[in-house]
PDB file of C-alpha atoms in Angstrom:
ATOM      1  CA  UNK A 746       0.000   0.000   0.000  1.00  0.00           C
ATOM      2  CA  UNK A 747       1.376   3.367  -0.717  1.00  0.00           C
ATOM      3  CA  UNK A 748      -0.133   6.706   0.215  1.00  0.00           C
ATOM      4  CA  UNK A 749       1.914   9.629  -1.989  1.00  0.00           C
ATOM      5  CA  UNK A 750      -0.454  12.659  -0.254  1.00  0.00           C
ATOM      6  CA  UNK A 751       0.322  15.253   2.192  1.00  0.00           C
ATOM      7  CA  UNK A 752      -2.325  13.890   4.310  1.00  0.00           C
ATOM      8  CA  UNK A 753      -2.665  10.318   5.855  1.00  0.00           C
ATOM      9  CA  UNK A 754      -5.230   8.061   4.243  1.00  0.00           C
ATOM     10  CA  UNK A 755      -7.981   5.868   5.377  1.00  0.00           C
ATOM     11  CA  UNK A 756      -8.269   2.975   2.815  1.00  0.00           C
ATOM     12  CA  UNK A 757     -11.730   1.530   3.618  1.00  0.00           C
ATOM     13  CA  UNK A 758     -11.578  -2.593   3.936  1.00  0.00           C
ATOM     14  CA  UNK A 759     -15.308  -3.019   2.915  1.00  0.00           C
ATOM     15  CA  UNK A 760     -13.845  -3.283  -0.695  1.00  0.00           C
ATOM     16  CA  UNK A 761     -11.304  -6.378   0.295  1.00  0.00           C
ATOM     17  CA  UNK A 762     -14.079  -8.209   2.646  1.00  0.00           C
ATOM     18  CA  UNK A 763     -13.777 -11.340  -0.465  1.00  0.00           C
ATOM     19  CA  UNK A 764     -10.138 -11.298  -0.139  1.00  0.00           C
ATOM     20  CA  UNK A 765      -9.863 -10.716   4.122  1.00  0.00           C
ATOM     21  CA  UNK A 766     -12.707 -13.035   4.577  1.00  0.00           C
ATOM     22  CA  UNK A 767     -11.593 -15.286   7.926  1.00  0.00           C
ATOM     23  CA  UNK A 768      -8.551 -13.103   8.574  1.00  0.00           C
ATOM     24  CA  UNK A 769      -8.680 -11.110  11.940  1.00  0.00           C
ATOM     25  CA  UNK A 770      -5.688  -8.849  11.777  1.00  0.00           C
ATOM     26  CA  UNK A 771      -2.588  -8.118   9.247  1.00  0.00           C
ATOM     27  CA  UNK A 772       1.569  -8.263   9.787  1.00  0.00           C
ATOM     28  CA  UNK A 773       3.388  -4.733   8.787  1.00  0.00           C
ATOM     29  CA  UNK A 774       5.842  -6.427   7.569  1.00  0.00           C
ATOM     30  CA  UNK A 775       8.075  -3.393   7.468  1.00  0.00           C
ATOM     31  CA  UNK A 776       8.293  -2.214  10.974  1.00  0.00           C
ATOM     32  CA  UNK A 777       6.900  -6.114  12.971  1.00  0.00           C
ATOM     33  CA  UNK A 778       3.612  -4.578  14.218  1.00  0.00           C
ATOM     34  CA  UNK A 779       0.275  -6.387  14.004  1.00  0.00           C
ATOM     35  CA  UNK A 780      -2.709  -4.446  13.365  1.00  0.00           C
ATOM     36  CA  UNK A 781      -6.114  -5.655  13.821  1.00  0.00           C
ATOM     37  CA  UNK A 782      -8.490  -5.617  10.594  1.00  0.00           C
ATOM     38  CA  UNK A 783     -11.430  -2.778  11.413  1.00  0.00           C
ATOM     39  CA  UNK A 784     -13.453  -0.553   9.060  1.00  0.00           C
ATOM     40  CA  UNK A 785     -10.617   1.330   7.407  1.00  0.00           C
ATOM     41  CA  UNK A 786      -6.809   0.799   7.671  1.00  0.00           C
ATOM     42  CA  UNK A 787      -4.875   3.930   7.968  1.00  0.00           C
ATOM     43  CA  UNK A 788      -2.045   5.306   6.176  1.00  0.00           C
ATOM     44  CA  UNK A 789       0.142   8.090   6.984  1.00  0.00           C
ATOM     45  CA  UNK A 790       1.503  10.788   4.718  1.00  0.00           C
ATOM     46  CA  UNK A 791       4.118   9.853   2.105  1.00  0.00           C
ATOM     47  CA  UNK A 792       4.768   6.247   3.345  1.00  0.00           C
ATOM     48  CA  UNK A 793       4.738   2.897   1.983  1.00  0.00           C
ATOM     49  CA  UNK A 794       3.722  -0.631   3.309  1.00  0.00           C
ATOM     50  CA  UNK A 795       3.832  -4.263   2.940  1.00  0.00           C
ATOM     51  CA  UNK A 796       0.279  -6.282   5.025  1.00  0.00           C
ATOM     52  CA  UNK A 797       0.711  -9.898   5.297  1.00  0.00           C
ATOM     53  CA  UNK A 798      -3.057 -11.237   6.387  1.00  0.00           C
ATOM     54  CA  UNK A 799      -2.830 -13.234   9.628  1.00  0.00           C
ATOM     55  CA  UNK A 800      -5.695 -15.617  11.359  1.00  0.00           C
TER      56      UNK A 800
END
């Protein structure tokens, strides 16, 4: 995921429920934290990063 704007980003999940279907929460791979999937996932300004979907 990359967010190029000024402003952080909220990417809503709705449009990957087919894909996150099961999965409860996502690796950053980047930086080792584990997020928990919710409503919208959010991105800060002008960064880049890698989700791996967990169970």
């Amino acid at each position: 995921v990359i967010n190029r704007n000024e402003q952080a980003k909220a990417v809503k999940m709705d449009r990957f429920k087919e894909c996150t279907n099961g999965y409860t929460s996502v690796l950053d791979v980047l930086y080792g934290r584990i997020l928990t999937i919710s409503s919208e996932l959010n991105i800060p300004a002008r960064t880049a990063g890698i989700y791996e979907l967990k169970k």
